[in-house]
Every structure is written in structure tokens, then in C-alpha cells.
PDB file of C-alpha atoms in Angstrom:
ATOM      1  CA  MET A   1     -87.091 -38.240  14.408  1.00 51.00           C
ATOM      2  CA  PRO A   2     -88.518 -36.553  17.111  1.00 50.00           C
ATOM      3  CA  GLY A   3     -87.672 -38.312  20.176  1.00 51.00           C
ATOM      4  CA  VAL A   4     -83.827 -37.956  19.088  1.00 44.00           C
ATOM      5  CA  GLN A   5     -84.089 -34.231  18.253  1.00 47.00           C
ATOM      6  CA  ALA A   6     -85.320 -33.597  21.934  1.00 49.00           C
ATOM      7  CA  ARG A   7     -82.564 -35.925  23.326  1.00 49.00           C
ATOM      8  CA  THR A   8     -79.878 -33.069  21.480  1.00 47.00           C
ATOM      9  CA  GLN A   9     -82.013 -29.955  22.727  1.00 52.00           C
ATOM     10  CA  THR A  10     -81.538 -31.196  26.059  1.00 59.00           C
ATOM     11  CA  ALA A  11     -77.920 -31.841  25.855  1.00 53.00           C
ATOM     12  CA  LEU A  12     -77.553 -28.556  24.129  1.00 52.00           C
ATOM     13  CA  GLU A  13     -79.328 -26.917  26.757  1.00 60.00           C
ATOM     14  CA  ARG A  14     -77.688 -28.077  29.507  1.00 60.00           C
ATOM     15  CA  VAL A  15     -73.870 -27.285  27.496  1.00 52.00           C
ATOM     16  CA  ALA A  16     -75.307 -23.600  27.969  1.00 53.00           C
ATOM     17  CA  ALA A  17     -76.373 -24.025  31.370  1.00 57.00           C
ATOM     18  CA  THR A  18     -72.952 -25.240  32.719  1.00 57.00           C
ATOM     19  CA  ALA A  19     -70.734 -23.563  29.823  1.00 52.00           C
ATOM     20  CA  LEU A  20     -68.613 -21.685  33.188  1.00 52.00           C
ATOM     21  CA  ASP A  21     -66.788 -24.045  35.200  1.00 54.00           C
ATOM     22  CA  PRO A  22     -68.163 -25.302  38.779  1.00 57.00           C
ATOM     23  CA  GLY A  23     -65.002 -22.907  40.355  1.00 55.00           C
ATOM     24  CA  TYR A  24     -66.116 -20.003  38.345  1.00 51.00           C
ATOM     25  CA  ALA A  25     -69.460 -20.364  39.595  1.00 56.00           C
ATOM     26  CA  GLN A  26     -68.640 -21.196  42.944  1.00 57.00           C
ATOM     27  CA  ALA A  27     -66.942 -17.966  43.438  1.00 54.00           C
ATOM     28  CA  SER A  28     -69.406 -16.182  41.344  1.00 54.00           C
ATOM     29  CA  ALA A  29     -72.067 -17.542  44.185  1.00 56.00           C
ATOM     30  CA  GLY A  30     -69.655 -16.530  47.095  1.00 56.00           C
ATOM     31  CA  ARG A  31     -68.819 -13.001  46.186  1.00 55.00           C
ATOM     32  CA  PRO A  32     -70.933 -10.404  48.242  1.00 55.00           C
ATOM     33  CA  PRO A  33     -73.514  -7.991  46.158  1.00 54.00           C
ATOM     34  CA  ALA A  34     -71.916  -4.722  45.166  1.00 52.00           C
ATOM     35  CA  ARG A  35     -72.888  -1.635  47.065  1.00 54.00           C
ATOM     36  CA  PRO A  36     -75.306   0.347  46.080  1.00 51.00           C
ATOM     37  CA  GLY A  37     -73.836   3.738  44.222  1.00 49.00           C
ATOM     38  CA  ARG A  38     -70.484   1.961  43.508  1.00 50.00           C
ATOM     39  CA  ARG A  39     -68.983   0.746  40.318  1.00 52.00           C
ATOM     40  CA  ARG A  40     -66.243  -1.448  39.631  1.00 51.00           C
ATOM     41  CA  GLY A  41     -64.988   1.189  36.672  1.00 54.00           C
ATOM     42  CA  SER A  42     -64.679   4.249  39.111  1.00 65.00           C
ATOM     43  CA  ARG A  43     -61.284   2.421  40.464  1.00 68.00           C
ATOM     44  CA  ARG A  44     -59.875   2.554  37.216  1.00 66.00           C
ATOM     45  CA  ALA A  45     -61.116   5.898  36.215  1.00 67.00           C
ATOM     46  CA  ARG A  46     -59.214   7.011  39.395  1.00 68.00           C
ATOM     47  CA  ARG A  47     -56.272   5.260  37.896  1.00 68.00           C
ATOM     48  CA  ASN A  48     -56.207   6.859  34.902  1.00 67.00           C
ATOM     49  CA  ARG A  49     -56.286  10.751  36.243  1.00 70.00           C
ATOM     50  CA  TRP A  50     -53.247   9.502  38.330  1.00 70.00           C
ATOM     51  CA  HIS A  51     -51.573   8.643  35.005  1.00 67.00           C
ATOM     52  CA  SER A  52     -52.904  11.700  33.588  1.00 71.00           C
ATOM     53  CA  LEU A  53     -51.213  13.758  36.335  1.00 74.00           C
ATOM     54  CA  ALA A  54     -47.728  11.934  36.767  1.00 76.00           C
ATOM     55  CA  MET A  55     -47.216  12.519  33.202  1.00 75.00           C
ATOM     56  CA  PRO A  56     -46.904  16.432  33.427  1.00 79.00           C
ATOM     57  CA  LEU A  57     -44.822  16.176  36.874  1.00 81.00           C
ATOM     58  CA  ALA A  58     -42.397  13.779  35.254  1.00 81.00           C
ATOM     59  CA  LEU A  59     -41.852  16.103  32.448  1.00 82.00           C
ATOM     60  CA  LEU A  60     -41.703  19.173  34.718  1.00 83.00           C
ATOM     61  CA  LEU A  61     -39.037  17.654  36.498  1.00 84.00           C
ATOM     62  CA  THR A  62     -37.458  16.803  33.771  1.00 86.00           C
ATOM     63  CA  GLY A  63     -37.447  20.133  32.328  1.00 82.00           C
ATOM     64  CA  LEU A  64     -35.842  21.476  35.748  1.00 85.00           C
ATOM     65  CA  LEU A  65     -33.362  19.149  36.189  1.00 84.00           C
ATOM     66  CA  THR A  66     -32.662  20.183  32.109  1.00 84.00           C
ATOM     67  CA  ALA A  67     -32.010  23.335  33.283  1.00 78.00           C
ATOM     68  CA  LEU A  68     -30.646  23.526  36.577  1.00 79.00           C
ATOM     69  CA  THR A  69     -27.614  21.136  34.869  1.00 77.00           C
ATOM     70  CA  ILE A  70     -27.375  24.153  31.788  1.00 71.00           C
ATOM     71  CA  ARG A  71     -27.321  27.036  34.604  1.00 70.00           C
ATOM     72  CA  GLN A  72     -24.535  25.196  36.443  1.00 68.00           C
ATOM     73  CA  GLY A  73     -22.279  24.212  33.182  1.00 63.00           C
ATOM     74  CA  MET A  74     -23.112  28.544  32.419  1.00 59.00           C
ATOM     75  CA  ALA A  75     -21.789  28.938  36.176  1.00 62.00           C
ATOM     76  CA  ALA A  76     -19.158  26.792  35.749  1.00 59.00           C
ATOM     77  CA  LEU A  77     -17.666  27.604  32.323  1.00 58.00           C
ATOM     78  CA  PRO A  78     -15.211  30.681  33.227  1.00 69.00           C
ATOM     79  CA  ALA A  79     -13.469  28.157  35.924  1.00 71.00           C
ATOM     80  CA  GLY A  80     -12.876  26.068  33.098  1.00 72.00           C
ATOM     81  CA  GLU A  81     -11.711  28.462  31.135  1.00 77.00           C
ATOM     82  CA  ARG A  82      -9.480  29.563  33.949  1.00 72.00           C
ATOM     83  CA  LEU A  83      -7.688  26.132  34.693  1.00 81.00           C
ATOM     84  CA  GLN A  84      -7.311  25.734  30.586  1.00 84.00           C
ATOM     85  CA  ALA A  85      -5.389  29.012  30.523  1.00 78.00           C
ATOM     86  CA  ARG A  86      -3.434  28.058  33.725  1.00 83.00           C
ATOM     87  CA  LEU A  87      -2.569  24.636  32.218  1.00 87.00           C
ATOM     88  CA  SER A  88      -1.806  26.554  28.788  1.00 88.00           C
ATOM     89  CA  ALA A  89       0.989  28.879  30.574  1.00 85.00           C
ATOM     90  CA  GLU A  90       2.201  26.114  32.605  1.00 90.00           C
ATOM     91  CA  TYR A  91       2.544  23.891  29.419  1.00 91.00           C
ATOM     92  CA  GLU A  92       4.305  27.114  27.759  1.00 90.00           C
ATOM     93  CA  THR A  93       6.822  27.647  30.452  1.00 91.00           C
ATOM     94  CA  ARG A  94       7.448  24.069  30.762  1.00 92.00           C
ATOM     95  CA  SER A  95       7.896  23.865  27.051  1.00 93.00           C
ATOM     96  CA  ALA A  96      10.115  26.673  27.663  1.00 91.00           C
ATOM     97  CA  ASN A  97      12.145  25.163  29.926  1.00 93.00           C
ATOM     98  CA  ARG A  98      11.997  21.747  28.292  1.00 94.00           C
ATOM     99  CA  ASP A  99      13.753  24.480  25.041  1.00 93.00           C
ATOM    100  CA  ASP A 100      16.478  25.762  27.196  1.00 94.00           C
ATOM    101  CA  LEU A 101      17.707  22.281  29.175  1.00 95.00           C
ATOM    102  CA  ALA A 102      18.017  20.463  25.473  1.00 95.00           C
ATOM    103  CA  ALA A 103      20.159  23.986  24.512  1.00 94.00           C
ATOM    104  CA  ASP A 104      21.849  23.425  27.850  1.00 95.00           C
ATOM    105  CA  VAL A 105      22.755  19.531  27.020  1.00 96.00           C
ATOM    106  CA  ARG A 106      23.236  19.970  23.351  1.00 95.00           C
ATOM    107  CA  GLU A 107      26.383  22.573  24.530  1.00 95.00           C
ATOM    108  CA  LEU A 108      27.478  20.045  27.416  1.00 96.00           C
ATOM    109  CA  ARG A 109      27.340  17.001  24.739  1.00 95.00           C
ATOM    110  CA  SER A 110      29.858  19.673  22.898  1.00 95.00           C
ATOM    111  CA  ALA A 111      31.953  20.466  25.576  1.00 95.00           C
ATOM    112  CA  ILE A 112      31.807  16.341  26.659  1.00 96.00           C
ATOM    113  CA  ALA A 113      33.376  16.219  23.042  1.00 95.00           C
ATOM    114  CA  ASP A 114      35.955  18.606  23.272  1.00 95.00           C
ATOM    115  CA  LEU A 115      37.403  17.678  26.180  1.00 95.00           C
ATOM    116  CA  ARG A 116      37.303  13.677  24.850  1.00 95.00           C
ATOM    117  CA  ALA A 117      39.217  15.142  21.886  1.00 94.00           C
ATOM    118  CA  ARG A 118      41.630  16.853  24.067  1.00 94.00           C
ATOM    119  CA  GLN A 119      42.103  14.154  26.710  1.00 94.00           C
ATOM    120  CA  ARG A 120      43.132  12.232  23.469  1.00 94.00           C
ATOM    121  CA  SER A 121      44.999  14.424  22.582  1.00 94.00           C
ATOM    122  CA  ALA A 122      46.847  14.598  25.613  1.00 94.00           C
ATOM    123  CA  ASP A 123      46.813  11.152  25.888  1.00 94.00           C
ATOM    124  CA  ASP A 124      48.644  11.127  22.554  1.00 94.00           C
ATOM    125  CA  ALA A 125      51.311  13.479  23.599  1.00 93.00           C
ATOM    126  CA  TRP A 126      51.999  11.471  26.875  1.00 91.00           C
ATOM    127  CA  ASP A 127      52.364   8.223  24.874  1.00 93.00           C
ATOM    128  CA  THR A 128      54.744   9.520  22.508  1.00 92.00           C
ATOM    129  CA  ALA A 129      56.473  11.526  25.453  1.00 89.00           C
ATOM    130  CA  THR A 130      56.475   7.882  27.278  1.00 87.00           C
ATOM    131  CA  ALA A 131      58.100   6.167  24.273  1.00 89.00           C
ATOM    132  CA  ARG A 132      60.752   8.542  23.516  1.00 88.00           C
ATOM    133  CA  ILE A 133      61.379   8.376  27.798  1.00 83.00           C
ATOM    134  CA  GLY A 134      61.640   5.398  27.072  1.00 81.00           C
ATOM    135  CA  ALA A 135      64.069   5.458  23.960  1.00 83.00           C
ATOM    136  CA  LEU A 136      66.200   8.144  26.005  1.00 83.00           C
ATOM    137  CA  ALA A 137      66.200   6.332  29.588  1.00 82.00           C
ATOM    138  CA  ALA A 138      69.069   3.612  28.510  1.00 80.00           C
ATOM    139  CA  PRO A 139      71.495   5.992  26.560  1.00 79.00           C
ATOM    140  CA  ALA A 140      71.070   8.259  29.809  1.00 82.00           C
ATOM    141  CA  GLY A 141      71.947   5.971  32.148  1.00 83.00           C
ATOM    142  CA  LEU A 142      68.522   6.126  33.869  1.00 83.00           C
ATOM    143  CA  ALA A 143      67.235   2.393  32.801  1.00 88.00           C
ATOM    144  CA  ALA A 144      69.290  -0.745  32.555  1.00 90.00           C
ATOM    145  CA  ALA A 145      70.458  -1.659  29.307  1.00 91.00           C
ATOM    146  CA  ARG A 146      71.435  -5.191  27.587  1.00 93.00           C
ATOM    147  CA  GLY A 147      72.554  -5.992  24.397  1.00 94.00           C
ATOM    148  CA  PRO A 148      75.986  -6.970  22.462  1.00 96.00           C
ATOM    149  CA  GLY A 149      79.307  -5.423  23.832  1.00 95.00           C
ATOM    150  CA  VAL A 150      82.560  -5.483  24.549  1.00 96.00           C
ATOM    151  CA  ARG A 151      84.605  -6.035  28.332  1.00 96.00           C
ATOM    152  CA  LEU A 152      87.906  -3.825  28.323  1.00 95.00           C
ATOM    153  CA  THR A 153      90.334  -4.874  31.523  1.00 95.00           C
ATOM    154  CA  LEU A 154      92.594  -2.859  33.096  1.00 94.00           C
ATOM    155  CA  THR A 155      95.097  -4.435  35.306  1.00 92.00           C
ATOM    156  CA  ASP A 156      97.414  -2.330  37.841  1.00 83.00           C
ATOM    157  CA  PRO A 157     101.498  -3.716  38.168  1.00 77.00           C
ATOM    158  CA  ALA A 158     101.409  -6.049  40.887  1.00 58.00           C
ATOM    159  CA  ALA A 159     101.383  -3.921  44.413  1.00 47.00           C
ATOM    160  CA  GLY A 160     101.732  -4.602  48.090  1.00 41.00           C
ATOM    161  CA  PRO A 161      99.115  -4.188  51.058  1.00 43.00           C
ATOM    162  CA  PRO A 162      95.770  -2.098  50.051  1.00 44.00           C
ATOM    163  CA  ALA A 163      96.432   1.876  50.265  1.00 45.00           C
ATOM    164  CA  ASP A 164      95.235   3.088  53.886  1.00 45.00           C
ATOM    165  CA  ALA A 165      96.119   6.075  56.202  1.00 40.00           C
ATOM    166  CA  GLY A 166     100.007   4.283  56.805  1.00 45.00           C
ATOM    167  CA  ASN A 167     100.367   3.179  52.602  1.00 44.00           C
ATOM    168  CA  PRO A 168      99.221   5.448  50.623  1.00 46.00           C
ATOM    169  CA  ARG A 169      98.188   4.624  47.217  1.00 48.00           C
ATOM    170  CA  PRO A 170     101.142   5.636  45.207  1.00 46.00           C
ATOM    171  CA  THR A 171     100.142   7.149  41.918  1.00 45.00           C
ATOM    172  CA  ALA A 172     101.539   7.435  38.226  1.00 40.00           C
ATOM    173  CA  GLU A 173     102.615  11.166  39.273  1.00 43.00           C
ATOM    174  CA  LEU A 174     104.629   9.496  42.225  1.00 40.00           C
ATOM    175  CA  THR A 175     106.063   6.341  40.669  1.00 42.00           C
ATOM    176  CA  PRO A 176     106.608   6.363  36.562  1.00 47.00           C
ATOM    177  CA  GLY A 177     105.033   3.095  35.263  1.00 51.00           C
ATOM    178  CA  GLY A 178     103.495   2.716  38.535  1.00 63.00           C
ATOM    179  CA  ARG A 179      99.647   2.206  38.918  1.00 80.00           C
ATOM    180  CA  LEU A 180      96.728   3.517  36.507  1.00 88.00           C
ATOM    181  CA  ALA A 181      95.494   6.873  37.477  1.00 91.00           C
ATOM    182  CA  ASP A 182      92.352   8.392  37.333  1.00 93.00           C
ATOM    183  CA  HIS A 183      92.655  10.125  34.207  1.00 93.00           C
ATOM    184  CA  ASP A 184      93.926   6.842  32.812  1.00 93.00           C
ATOM    185  CA  LEU A 185      90.707   5.421  33.318  1.00 94.00           C
ATOM    186  CA  ALA A 186      88.838   8.510  32.489  1.00 94.00           C
ATOM    187  CA  ASP A 187      90.690   8.562  29.186  1.00 95.00           C
ATOM    188  CA  MET A 188      89.672   4.511  29.100  1.00 95.00           C
ATOM    189  CA  VAL A 189      85.853   5.485  28.936  1.00 95.00           C
ATOM    190  CA  ASN A 190      86.050   8.593  26.758  1.00 94.00           C
ATOM    191  CA  LEU A 191      87.830   5.604  24.193  1.00 95.00           C
ATOM    192  CA  LEU A 192      84.666   3.847  24.714  1.00 95.00           C
ATOM    193  CA  TRP A 193      82.119   6.644  24.035  1.00 94.00           C
ATOM    194  CA  SER A 194      84.295   7.805  20.829  1.00 94.00           C
ATOM    195  CA  ALA A 195      83.945   4.199  19.603  1.00 94.00           C
ATOM    196  CA  GLY A 196      80.305   4.106  19.379  1.00 92.00           C
ATOM    197  CA  ALA A 197      79.497   2.377  22.977  1.00 93.00           C
ATOM    198  CA  GLU A 198      75.646   3.063  23.638  1.00 92.00           C
ATOM    199  CA  ALA A 199      76.208   2.715  27.574  1.00 93.00           C
ATOM    200  CA  VAL A 200      79.276   1.916  29.855  1.00 95.00           C
ATOM    201  CA  ALA A 201      79.472   0.982  33.239  1.00 95.00           C
ATOM    202  CA  VAL A 202      82.943   0.350  35.742  1.00 96.00           C
ATOM    203  CA  ASN A 203      83.031  -2.175  37.686  1.00 95.00           C
ATOM    204  CA  GLY A 204      79.437  -2.354  38.115  1.00 93.00           C
ATOM    205  CA  VAL A 205      79.193   1.437  38.226  1.00 94.00           C
ATOM    206  CA  ARG A 206      76.590   3.287  34.937  1.00 94.00           C
ATOM    207  CA  LEU A 207      77.872   5.764  33.814  1.00 92.00           C
ATOM    208  CA  THR A 208      75.659   8.812  32.582  1.00 87.00           C
ATOM    209  CA  ALA A 209      76.320  12.157  31.447  1.00 80.00           C
ATOM    210  CA  LEU A 210      77.164  14.030  34.689  1.00 81.00           C
ATOM    211  CA  SER A 211      79.118  11.295  36.079  1.00 87.00           C
ATOM    212  CA  ALA A 212      82.614  12.016  36.574  1.00 89.00           C
ATOM    213  CA  VAL A 213      86.115   9.883  37.027  1.00 92.00           C
ATOM    214  CA  ARG A 214      88.437  11.899  38.922  1.00 92.00           C
ATOM    215  CA  ALA A 215      90.407  11.134  41.983  1.00 92.00           C
ATOM    216  CA  ALA A 216      89.698  11.545  45.644  1.00 88.00           C
ATOM    217  CA  GLY A 217      92.791  11.989  47.652  1.00 85.00           C
ATOM    218  CA  ASP A 218      94.325   8.220  46.640  1.00 82.00           C
ATOM    219  CA  ALA A 219      90.739   6.799  45.327  1.00 88.00           C
ATOM    220  CA  ILE A 220      89.581   6.263  41.832  1.00 92.00           C
ATOM    221  CA  LEU A 221      85.663   7.680  41.834  1.00 92.00           C
ATOM    222  CA  VAL A 222      83.466   6.937  39.538  1.00 92.00           C
ATOM    223  CA  GLY A 223      80.330   9.316  40.044  1.00 86.00           C
ATOM    224  CA  LEU A 224      80.050   9.121  43.782  1.00 86.00           C
ATOM    225  CA  SER A 225      81.641   5.374  44.324  1.00 90.00           C
ATOM    226  CA  ALA A 226      84.732   4.195  44.620  1.00 92.00           C
ATOM    227  CA  VAL A 227      86.783   1.411  42.249  1.00 93.00           C
ATOM    228  CA  GLU A 228      89.444  -0.179  42.773  1.00 91.00           C
ATOM    229  CA  ALA A 229      92.045  -2.585  40.592  1.00 89.00           C
ATOM    230  CA  PRO A 230      91.380  -4.213  38.570  1.00 92.00           C
ATOM    231  CA  TYR A 231      89.290  -1.900  36.206  1.00 94.00           C
ATOM    232  CA  VAL A 232      86.606  -3.815  34.435  1.00 96.00           C
ATOM    233  CA  LEU A 233      84.232  -1.535  31.732  1.00 96.00           C
ATOM    234  CA  ASP A 234      81.782  -3.026  30.222  1.00 97.00           C
ATOM    235  CA  ALA A 235      79.958  -1.070  27.156  1.00 96.00           C
ATOM    236  CA  ILE A 236      76.885  -2.219  24.785  1.00 95.00           C
ATOM    237  CA  GLY A 237      77.410  -1.158  20.975  1.00 94.00           C
ATOM    238  CA  ASP A 238      78.884  -2.512  17.797  1.00 95.00           C
ATOM    239  CA  SER A 239      81.543  -5.088  19.291  1.00 94.00           C
ATOM    240  CA  ALA A 240      83.085  -5.459  16.173  1.00 94.00           C
ATOM    241  CA  ALA A 241      83.683  -1.786  15.753  1.00 95.00           C
ATOM    242  CA  ILE A 242      84.417  -1.088  19.435  1.00 95.00           C
ATOM    243  CA  VAL A 243      86.988  -3.771  19.099  1.00 95.00           C
ATOM    244  CA  SER A 244      89.002  -2.219  16.467  1.00 94.00           C
ATOM    245  CA  ARG A 245      88.961   1.390  17.895  1.00 95.00           C
ATOM    246  CA  VAL A 246      89.882   0.434  20.858  1.00 94.00           C
ATOM    247  CA  SER A 247      92.486  -1.877  19.992  1.00 93.00           C
ATOM    248  CA  ALA A 248      94.650   0.524  17.646  1.00 92.00           C
ATOM    249  CA  ALA A 249      93.986   4.021  20.057  1.00 94.00           C
ATOM    250  CA  PRO A 250      96.781   5.876  21.223  1.00 94.00           C
ATOM    251  CA  VAL A 251      96.132   5.586  24.731  1.00 94.00           C
ATOM    252  CA  THR A 252      95.471   1.324  24.412  1.00 93.00           C
ATOM    253  CA  VAL A 253      99.041   1.070  23.051  1.00 92.00           C
ATOM    254  CA  ARG A 254     100.754   3.482  25.859  1.00 92.00           C
ATOM    255  CA  LEU A 255      98.983   1.925  28.568  1.00 91.00           C
ATOM    256  CA  ARG A 256     100.180  -1.642  27.515  1.00 90.00           C
ATOM    257  CA  THR A 257     103.968  -0.109  26.834  1.00 89.00           C
ATOM    258  CA  ARG A 258     104.285   1.820  30.137  1.00 86.00           C
ATOM    259  CA  ALA A 259     106.872   0.787  32.614  1.00 83.00           C
ATOM    260  CA  GLY A 260     105.891  -2.069  34.686  1.00 83.00           C
ATOM    261  CA  ALA A 261     102.978  -2.959  33.160  1.00 85.00           C
ATOM    262  CA  PRO A 262     101.955  -6.350  33.016  1.00 87.00           C
ATOM    263  CA  PRO A 263     101.303  -8.191  30.181  1.00 86.00           C
ATOM    264  CA  ASP A 264      97.321  -8.375  30.495  1.00 88.00           C
ATOM    265  CA  ALA A 265      97.632  -4.634  31.077  1.00 90.00           C
ATOM    266  CA  VAL A 266      94.572  -4.035  28.211  1.00 93.00           C
ATOM    267  CA  THR A 267      92.552  -6.698  27.494  1.00 94.00           C
ATOM    268  CA  ILE A 268      89.209  -6.521  25.464  1.00 94.00           C
ATOM    269  CA  ALA A 269      86.591  -9.510  24.759  1.00 94.00           C
ATOM    270  CA  ARG A 270      83.611  -9.111  22.658  1.00 94.00           C
ATOM    271  CA  LEU A 271      80.583 -10.106  24.446  1.00 94.00           C
ATOM    272  CA  GLY A 272      76.983 -11.595  23.164  1.00 92.00           C
ATOM    273  CA  ALA A 273      75.393 -10.278  25.571  1.00 93.00           C
ATOM    274  CA  VAL A 274      76.219  -7.430  28.011  1.00 93.00           C
ATOM    275  CA  THR A 275      73.315  -6.202  30.948  1.00 93.00           C
ATOM    276  CA  LEU A 276      74.360  -2.773  32.859  1.00 94.00           C
ATOM    277  CA  PRO A 277      71.994  -1.650  35.722  1.00 92.00           C
ATOM    278  CA  ALA A 278      70.662   1.748  35.987  1.00 90.00           C
ATOM    279  CA  ALA A 279      72.668   4.277  37.226  1.00 88.00           C
ATOM    280  CA  ALA A 280      71.381   6.452  40.280  1.00 82.00           C
ATOM    281  CA  ASP A 281      68.791   8.885  39.589  1.00 77.00           C
ATOM    282  CA  PRO A 282      70.687  12.081  39.227  1.00 72.00           C
ATOM    283  CA  SER A 283      70.897  15.583  41.196  1.00 73.00           C
ATOM    284  CA  LEU A 284      69.890  18.083  38.998  1.00 72.00           C
ATOM    285  CA  ARG A 285      71.647  21.714  39.357  1.00 75.00           C
ATOM    286  CA  TYR A 286      69.490  23.622  37.118  1.00 80.00           C
ATOM    287  CA  ALA A 287      66.861  21.450  35.074  1.00 75.00           C
ATOM    288  CA  ARG A 288      63.715  21.305  36.840  1.00 76.00           C
ATOM    289  CA  GLY A 289      60.145  19.038  36.801  1.00 69.00           C
ATOM    290  CA  SER A 290      58.018  21.004  34.166  1.00 69.00           C
ATOM    291  CA  GLY A 291      55.221  20.263  37.118  1.00 59.00           C
ATOM    292  CA  SER A 292      56.727  22.095  39.914  1.00 48.00           C
TER     293      SER A 292
END
């Protein structure tokens, strides 16, 4: 089959002849011829020489920078030590100050606790004193009092017009069997106290340990207040015991049986509730307040 072989060889020769792309062939055809004495490998050689020089330079620069850094660190080391020493000293100082302040706080807390204990003790003493004063205020007449008691009424004989400068009030000494005198009223007040009365008032005037019943001219004074008949004596206490003691007392019998005494010369009644006002503040002659 000589014809077939000839055609096959022709095709192979054509493929071998046109193995490159037509564009490559055109580029190869249009490229200027190389200059004499210049080779393609010279550029690559120069590039290799630069690379061989750049590597040592880079290593050299790296070494220099490293040495410079180490040197600077060595130079800065004393300053760092000084800073560390200063910071350590400041820390120690502040720690000592903190310890001192903590000790001061403990002392202050202890002092505050002591003051609070004293305050509580003072408050307890104040409460006790206040309660005691409150308990003694009513018996002393410094506070109003209320409770069961009696009412004792003393009546004078019928008399003329009220006493004045031209018509003086007759007294028991001047007129036997006449009007009640200051000592009669004082005897009845003392009788009430001895019968167990806890508080007494005459015509609304509260009596205290410093109150006196006395005559001032023709007037009868209870404390500093003048009182007139009929004399009403209110007393707080055990009403049954007071009535029993007063009714049988010699002074009561005397006032009821005196000459010219009216039938109601002395009357006494039990009361379920008696209210007595507080007395005026006393004028102390010797005692002084503890704060003065």
C-alpha cells in the first residue's frame, strides 16, 4: 500500500512543520534579530548577582539593629532599676500609711463603741430619772393628778357683807364661835394628809410641801392665793379610809360643835374621780438645778 504510506508521511511532515501556534510563529517572525555579543542569559546573571549581594546586606542590617536594640536595653536597665526601687519605696510607704490608717480606724471604732455604750447608759439613766420624776411629779404637786378621793366642805356661819377696810373680817379669836380661822383650815389640811391623801387642793389651789395656810390680815392665804368660804378641800386617795379618819377626828368634831356652827359646818363625800390641777412652780430657796 505505497499510496497510503505516502499520504501518511506527508501528513506527519505537515504536523511537524506546523507544530507551533501560528501566533507564536508570527511573533518569532517579527522579533528583531539578537545583537551580536549579547546573550539572553546575561540579565539573569545580573539578577543573581544582586540577590547574592542583597542577602548579606540584609543579614548585616538585621545584626546591626539587633545589636543596637540590645545596647539600648542595656543602657536603659539602670533607669528601670531606679524606677523599680522608687516604686517599691512608694509601695512600702503607702503600705505603712495604710496600716497606720487601719489602726486609726480600729481605735476610732473602739472609741465610737465606747461612746455608744456610754450613750446607752446615759439614756437608761435619763429614762429612769424621767420615770422617777414622772412618778414624783403628781405627789409633789408639779403635775396634775386624777384619781378617786373625797371632797370636804367647811362652811362659815352666815355673815354680813364681805370684808373690806371699813368692815374687817371677824376672826375666831375676836368672835368666839365665829368664822373659821386660818389654823382651822390648816388643821383640816393636815388631817387629810395624815388620813392618807396623796394630793390636796383648797378651792382649786394645789398644795405642795412648800405651801402654807396662813392669815394675812383678815384674809386666809393658801400659798400665795387668797381663799374665801365655803372652803372646798379635794383630796385624792383611799376614799373609804379618808372618810373614816376624817369623820372621827377631834378637829372635825370641834368644828362641827363650835358655837354658832351651821348644820353643814363640815361635810365629806366620796368621789369616784377627782382631778386636781398642777401647782405653780415652787420658788426654791436653797436647792439649785444640777446643771447650774
